mmCIF file of C-alpha atoms and ligand atoms in Angstrom:
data_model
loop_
_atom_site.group_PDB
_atom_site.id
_atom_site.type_symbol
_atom_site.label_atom_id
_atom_site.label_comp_id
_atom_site.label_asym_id
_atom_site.label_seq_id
_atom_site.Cartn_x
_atom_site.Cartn_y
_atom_site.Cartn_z
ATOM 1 C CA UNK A 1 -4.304 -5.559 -0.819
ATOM 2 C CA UNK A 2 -8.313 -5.527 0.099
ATOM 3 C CA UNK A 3 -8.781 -3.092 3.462
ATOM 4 C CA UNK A 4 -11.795 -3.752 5.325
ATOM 5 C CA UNK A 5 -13.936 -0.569 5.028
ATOM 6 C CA UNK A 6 -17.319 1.212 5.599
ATOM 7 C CA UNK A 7 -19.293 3.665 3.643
ATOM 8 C CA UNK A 8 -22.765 5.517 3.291
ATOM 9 C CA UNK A 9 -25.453 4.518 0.729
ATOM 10 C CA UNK A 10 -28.394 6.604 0.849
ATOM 11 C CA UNK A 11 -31.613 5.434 -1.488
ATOM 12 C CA UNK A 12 -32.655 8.824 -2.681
ATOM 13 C CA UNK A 13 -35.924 10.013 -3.100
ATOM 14 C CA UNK A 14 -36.370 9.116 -6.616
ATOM 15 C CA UNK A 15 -35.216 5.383 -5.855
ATOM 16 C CA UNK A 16 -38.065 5.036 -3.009
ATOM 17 C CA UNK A 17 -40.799 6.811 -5.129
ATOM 18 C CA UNK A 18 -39.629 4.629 -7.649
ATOM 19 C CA UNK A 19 -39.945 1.523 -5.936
ATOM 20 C CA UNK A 20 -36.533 0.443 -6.252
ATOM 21 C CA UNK A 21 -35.631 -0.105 -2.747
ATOM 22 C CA UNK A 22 -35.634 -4.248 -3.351
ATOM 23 C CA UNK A 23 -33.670 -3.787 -6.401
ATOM 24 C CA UNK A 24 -31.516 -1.552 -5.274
ATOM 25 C CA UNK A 25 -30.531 -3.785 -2.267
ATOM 26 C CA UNK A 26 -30.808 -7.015 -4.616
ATOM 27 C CA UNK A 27 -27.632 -5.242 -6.322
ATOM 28 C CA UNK A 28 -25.913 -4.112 -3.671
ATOM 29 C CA UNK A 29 -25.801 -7.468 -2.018
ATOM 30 C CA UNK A 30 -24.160 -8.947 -5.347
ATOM 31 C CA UNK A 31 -21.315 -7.410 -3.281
ATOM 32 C CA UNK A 32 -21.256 -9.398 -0.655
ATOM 33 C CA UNK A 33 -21.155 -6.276 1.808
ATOM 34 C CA UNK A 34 -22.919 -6.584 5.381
ATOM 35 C CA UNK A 35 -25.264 -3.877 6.306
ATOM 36 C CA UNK A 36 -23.914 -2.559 9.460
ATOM 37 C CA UNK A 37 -27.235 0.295 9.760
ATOM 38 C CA UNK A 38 -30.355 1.096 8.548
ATOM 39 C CA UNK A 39 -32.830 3.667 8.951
ATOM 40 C CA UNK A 40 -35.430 5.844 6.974
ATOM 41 C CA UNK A 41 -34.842 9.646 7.777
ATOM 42 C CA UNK A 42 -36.721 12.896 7.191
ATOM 43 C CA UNK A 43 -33.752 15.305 5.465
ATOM 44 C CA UNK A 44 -33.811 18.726 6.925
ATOM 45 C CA UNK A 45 -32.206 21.557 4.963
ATOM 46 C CA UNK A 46 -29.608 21.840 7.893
ATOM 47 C CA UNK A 47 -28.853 17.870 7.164
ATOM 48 C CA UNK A 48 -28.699 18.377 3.430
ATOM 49 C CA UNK A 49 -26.228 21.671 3.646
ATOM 50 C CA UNK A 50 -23.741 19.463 5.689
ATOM 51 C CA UNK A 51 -23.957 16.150 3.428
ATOM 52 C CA UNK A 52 -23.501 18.678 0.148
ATOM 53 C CA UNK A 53 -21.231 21.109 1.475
ATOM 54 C CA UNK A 54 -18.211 20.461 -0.869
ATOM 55 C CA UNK A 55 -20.981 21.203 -3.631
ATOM 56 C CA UNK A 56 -21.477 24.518 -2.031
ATOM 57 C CA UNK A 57 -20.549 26.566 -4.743
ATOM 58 C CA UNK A 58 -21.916 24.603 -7.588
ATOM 59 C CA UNK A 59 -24.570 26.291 -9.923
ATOM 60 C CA UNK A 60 -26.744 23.225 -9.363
ATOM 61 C CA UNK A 61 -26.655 23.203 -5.133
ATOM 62 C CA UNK A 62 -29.744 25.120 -4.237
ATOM 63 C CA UNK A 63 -31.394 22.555 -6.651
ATOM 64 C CA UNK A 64 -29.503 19.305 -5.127
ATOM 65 C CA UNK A 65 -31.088 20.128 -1.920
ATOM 66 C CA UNK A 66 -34.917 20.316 -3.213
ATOM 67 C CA UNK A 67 -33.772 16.988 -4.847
ATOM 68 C CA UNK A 68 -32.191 15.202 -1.205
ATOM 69 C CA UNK A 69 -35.112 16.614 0.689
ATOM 70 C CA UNK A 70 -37.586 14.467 -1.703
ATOM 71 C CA UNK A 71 -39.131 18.143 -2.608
ATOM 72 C CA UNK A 72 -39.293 17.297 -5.904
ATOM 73 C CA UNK A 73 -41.026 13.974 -5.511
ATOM 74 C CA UNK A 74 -44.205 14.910 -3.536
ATOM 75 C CA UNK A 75 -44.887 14.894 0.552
ATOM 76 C CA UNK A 76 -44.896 11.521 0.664
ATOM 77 C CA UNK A 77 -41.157 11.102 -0.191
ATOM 78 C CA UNK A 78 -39.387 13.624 1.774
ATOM 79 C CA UNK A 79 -37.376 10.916 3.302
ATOM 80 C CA UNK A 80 -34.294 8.760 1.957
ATOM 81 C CA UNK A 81 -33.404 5.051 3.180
ATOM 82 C CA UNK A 82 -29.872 5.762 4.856
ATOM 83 C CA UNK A 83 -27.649 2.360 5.596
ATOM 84 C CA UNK A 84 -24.227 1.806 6.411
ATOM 85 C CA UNK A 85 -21.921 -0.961 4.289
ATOM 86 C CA UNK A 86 -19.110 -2.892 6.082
ATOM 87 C CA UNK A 87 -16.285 -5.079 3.835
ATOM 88 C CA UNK A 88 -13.482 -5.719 2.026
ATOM 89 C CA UNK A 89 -13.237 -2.429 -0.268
ATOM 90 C CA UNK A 90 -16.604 -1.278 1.002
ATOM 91 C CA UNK A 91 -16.511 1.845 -0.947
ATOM 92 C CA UNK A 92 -15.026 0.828 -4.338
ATOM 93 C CA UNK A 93 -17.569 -2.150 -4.565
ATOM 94 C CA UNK A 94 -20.480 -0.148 -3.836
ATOM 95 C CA UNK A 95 -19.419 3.149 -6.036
ATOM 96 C CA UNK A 96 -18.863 0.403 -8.596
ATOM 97 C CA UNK A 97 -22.283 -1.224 -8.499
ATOM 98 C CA UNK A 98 -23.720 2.055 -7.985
ATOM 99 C CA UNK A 99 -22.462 3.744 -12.028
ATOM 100 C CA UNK A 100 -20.898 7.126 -12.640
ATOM 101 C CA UNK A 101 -22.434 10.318 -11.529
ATOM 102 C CA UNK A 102 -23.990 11.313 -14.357
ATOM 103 C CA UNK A 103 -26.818 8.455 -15.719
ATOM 104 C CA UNK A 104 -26.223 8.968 -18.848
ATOM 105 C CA UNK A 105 -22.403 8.221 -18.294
ATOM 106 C CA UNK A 106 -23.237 5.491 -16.321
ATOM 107 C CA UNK A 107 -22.905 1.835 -17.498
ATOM 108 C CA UNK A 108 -26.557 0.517 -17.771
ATOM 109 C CA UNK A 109 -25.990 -2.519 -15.991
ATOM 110 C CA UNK A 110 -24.998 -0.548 -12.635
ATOM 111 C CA UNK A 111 -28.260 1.343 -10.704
ATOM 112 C CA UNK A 112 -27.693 4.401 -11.959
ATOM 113 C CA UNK A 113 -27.099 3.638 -15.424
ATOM 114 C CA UNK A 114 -30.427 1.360 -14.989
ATOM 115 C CA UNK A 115 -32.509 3.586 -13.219
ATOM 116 C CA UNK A 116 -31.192 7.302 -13.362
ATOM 117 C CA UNK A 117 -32.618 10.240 -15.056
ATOM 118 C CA UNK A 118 -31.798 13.811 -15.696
ATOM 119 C CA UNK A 119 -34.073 16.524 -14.507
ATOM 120 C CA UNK A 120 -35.293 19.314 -17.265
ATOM 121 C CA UNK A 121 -33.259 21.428 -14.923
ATOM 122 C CA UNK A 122 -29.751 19.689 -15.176
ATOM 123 C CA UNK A 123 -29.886 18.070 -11.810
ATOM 124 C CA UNK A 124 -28.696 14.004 -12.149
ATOM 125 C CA UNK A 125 -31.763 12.290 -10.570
ATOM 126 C CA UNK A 126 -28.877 9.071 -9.967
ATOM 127 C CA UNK A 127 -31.384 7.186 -7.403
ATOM 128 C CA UNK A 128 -28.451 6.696 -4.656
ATOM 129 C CA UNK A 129 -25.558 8.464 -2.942
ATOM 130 C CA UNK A 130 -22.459 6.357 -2.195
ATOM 131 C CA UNK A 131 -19.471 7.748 -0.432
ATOM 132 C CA UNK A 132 -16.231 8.057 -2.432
ATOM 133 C CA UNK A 133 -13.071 7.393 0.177
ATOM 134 C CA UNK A 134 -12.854 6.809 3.747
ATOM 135 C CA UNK A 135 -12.467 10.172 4.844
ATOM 136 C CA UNK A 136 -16.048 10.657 3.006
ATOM 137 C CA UNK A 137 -17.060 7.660 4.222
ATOM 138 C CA UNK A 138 -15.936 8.732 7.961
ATOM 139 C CA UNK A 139 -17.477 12.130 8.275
ATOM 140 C CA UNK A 140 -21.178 11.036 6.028
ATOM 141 C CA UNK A 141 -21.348 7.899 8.328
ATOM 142 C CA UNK A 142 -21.125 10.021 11.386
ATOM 143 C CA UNK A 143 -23.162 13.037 9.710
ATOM 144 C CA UNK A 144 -26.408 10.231 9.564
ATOM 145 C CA UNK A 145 -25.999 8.186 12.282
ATOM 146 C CA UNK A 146 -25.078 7.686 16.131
ATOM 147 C CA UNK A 147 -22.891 5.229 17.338
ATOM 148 C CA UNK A 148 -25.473 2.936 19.015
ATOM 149 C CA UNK A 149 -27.386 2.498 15.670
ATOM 150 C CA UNK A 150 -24.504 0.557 13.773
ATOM 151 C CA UNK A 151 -24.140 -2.615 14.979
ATOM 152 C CA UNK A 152 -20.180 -2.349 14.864
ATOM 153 C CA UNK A 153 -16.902 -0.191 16.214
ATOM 154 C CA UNK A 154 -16.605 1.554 13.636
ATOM 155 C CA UNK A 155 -15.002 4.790 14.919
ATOM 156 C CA UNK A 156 -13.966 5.895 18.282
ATOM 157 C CA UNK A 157 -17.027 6.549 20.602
ATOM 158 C CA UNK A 158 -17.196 7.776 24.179
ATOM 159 C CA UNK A 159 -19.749 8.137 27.224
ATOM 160 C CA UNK A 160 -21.400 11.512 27.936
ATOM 161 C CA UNK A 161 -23.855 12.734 30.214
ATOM 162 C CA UNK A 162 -25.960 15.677 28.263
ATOM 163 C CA UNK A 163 -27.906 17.578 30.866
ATOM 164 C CA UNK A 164 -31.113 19.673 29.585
ATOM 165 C CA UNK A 165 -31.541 17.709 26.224
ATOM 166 C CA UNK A 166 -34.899 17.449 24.851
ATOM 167 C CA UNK A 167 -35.455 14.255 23.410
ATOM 168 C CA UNK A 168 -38.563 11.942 22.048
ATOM 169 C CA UNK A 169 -39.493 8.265 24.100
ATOM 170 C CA UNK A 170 -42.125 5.983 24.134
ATOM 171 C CA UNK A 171 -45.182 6.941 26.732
HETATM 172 N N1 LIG B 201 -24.998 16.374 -9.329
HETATM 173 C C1 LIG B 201 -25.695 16.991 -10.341
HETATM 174 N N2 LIG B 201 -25.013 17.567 -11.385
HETATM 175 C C2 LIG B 201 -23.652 17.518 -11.473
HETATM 176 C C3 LIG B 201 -22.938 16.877 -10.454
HETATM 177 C C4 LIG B 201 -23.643 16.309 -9.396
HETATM 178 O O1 LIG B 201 -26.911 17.042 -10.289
HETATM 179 O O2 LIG B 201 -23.093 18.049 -12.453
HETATM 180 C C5 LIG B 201 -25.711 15.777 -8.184
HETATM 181 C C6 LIG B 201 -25.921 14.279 -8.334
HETATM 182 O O3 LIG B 201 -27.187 13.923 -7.793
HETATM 183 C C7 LIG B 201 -24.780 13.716 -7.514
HETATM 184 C C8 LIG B 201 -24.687 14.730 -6.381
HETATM 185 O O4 LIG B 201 -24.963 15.978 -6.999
HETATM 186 O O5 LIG B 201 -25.022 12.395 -7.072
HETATM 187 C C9 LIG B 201 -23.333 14.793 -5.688
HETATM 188 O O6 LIG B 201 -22.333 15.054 -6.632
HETATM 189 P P1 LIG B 201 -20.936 14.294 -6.614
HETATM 190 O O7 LIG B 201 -20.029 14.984 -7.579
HETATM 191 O O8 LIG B 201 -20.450 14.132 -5.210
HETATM 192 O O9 LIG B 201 -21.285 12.857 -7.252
HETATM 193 P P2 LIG B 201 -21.442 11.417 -6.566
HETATM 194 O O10 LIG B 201 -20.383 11.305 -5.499
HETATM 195 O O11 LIG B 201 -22.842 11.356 -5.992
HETATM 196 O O12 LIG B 201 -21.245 10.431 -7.670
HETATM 197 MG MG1 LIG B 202 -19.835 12.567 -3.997
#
């Protein structure tokens, strides 16, 4: 049975310097997914720590976070394209299109088989994240995004009132 799901795709670093963004969507949409959000974000350390932290204790983490912060890719790519997938098996479909982990794994007709590399430091350059169950899916998609930037229900929301919160608006 197909359950209707969401999940996080971020275009990494690599894929933006790389110009892949169009291709990268161009496969994604074979799909048929809907984009539910969208938005090009600036990846603090803080931000990277929390998406990684199951990788915590890897050898290669320290070097995963120069990598998600666009560090390695020059000033002009600290940023990744973050967007949210809605569907029928959301995150088998994309995780499918998207190739195994490691690139040279990965079947060459998926994007990272296509367009992955590996660093001369071990680290799998693999051009996008995809989240790998719901419970994944559930805490990235809330990790990069507020409710009123998807355009659907996805998860329970509720009303505050935040007193003495600094925030950004248009002058
Ligand atoms: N990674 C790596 N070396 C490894 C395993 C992972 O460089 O041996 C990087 C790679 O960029 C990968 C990310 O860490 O996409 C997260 O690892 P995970 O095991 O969650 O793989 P994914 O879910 O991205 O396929
Ligand atoms: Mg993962």
């Amino acid at each position: 049975m197909e359950t209707f799901e969401q999940t996080l795709v971020l275009i990494k670093p690599d894929g933006l310097k790389k110009s892949l963004t169009g291709n990268i969507l161009t496969k994604l949409s074979e799909s048929k997914l809907e984009i539910a959000g969208a938005k090009v974000i600036r990846v603090s350390k803080a931000l990277a720590e929390e998406h990684y932290y199951e990788l915590k204790d890897k050898p290669f983490f320290e070097e995963l976070l120069t990598y998600i912060q666009g560090k390695l890719h020059g000033e002009h790519y600290e940023r990744v394209l973050a967007l949210v997938y809605t569907g029928e098996d959301a995150i088998k479909r994309v995780r499918q299109i998207a190739g195994a982990t490691n690139p040279e794994d990965a079947d060459p007709t998926t994007i990272r088989g296509a367009y992955g590399r590996i660093t001369t430091k071990g680290v799998y350059e693999n051009v996008i994240h995809a989240s790998s169950n719901p419970e994944e899916a559930e805490r990235e998609i809330k990790l990069w995004f507020e409710p009123q930037e998807i355009v659907y229900d996805l998860y329970p929301k509720e009303e505050k009132v935040l007193n003495n919160v600094k925030k950004l608006v248009w002058k």
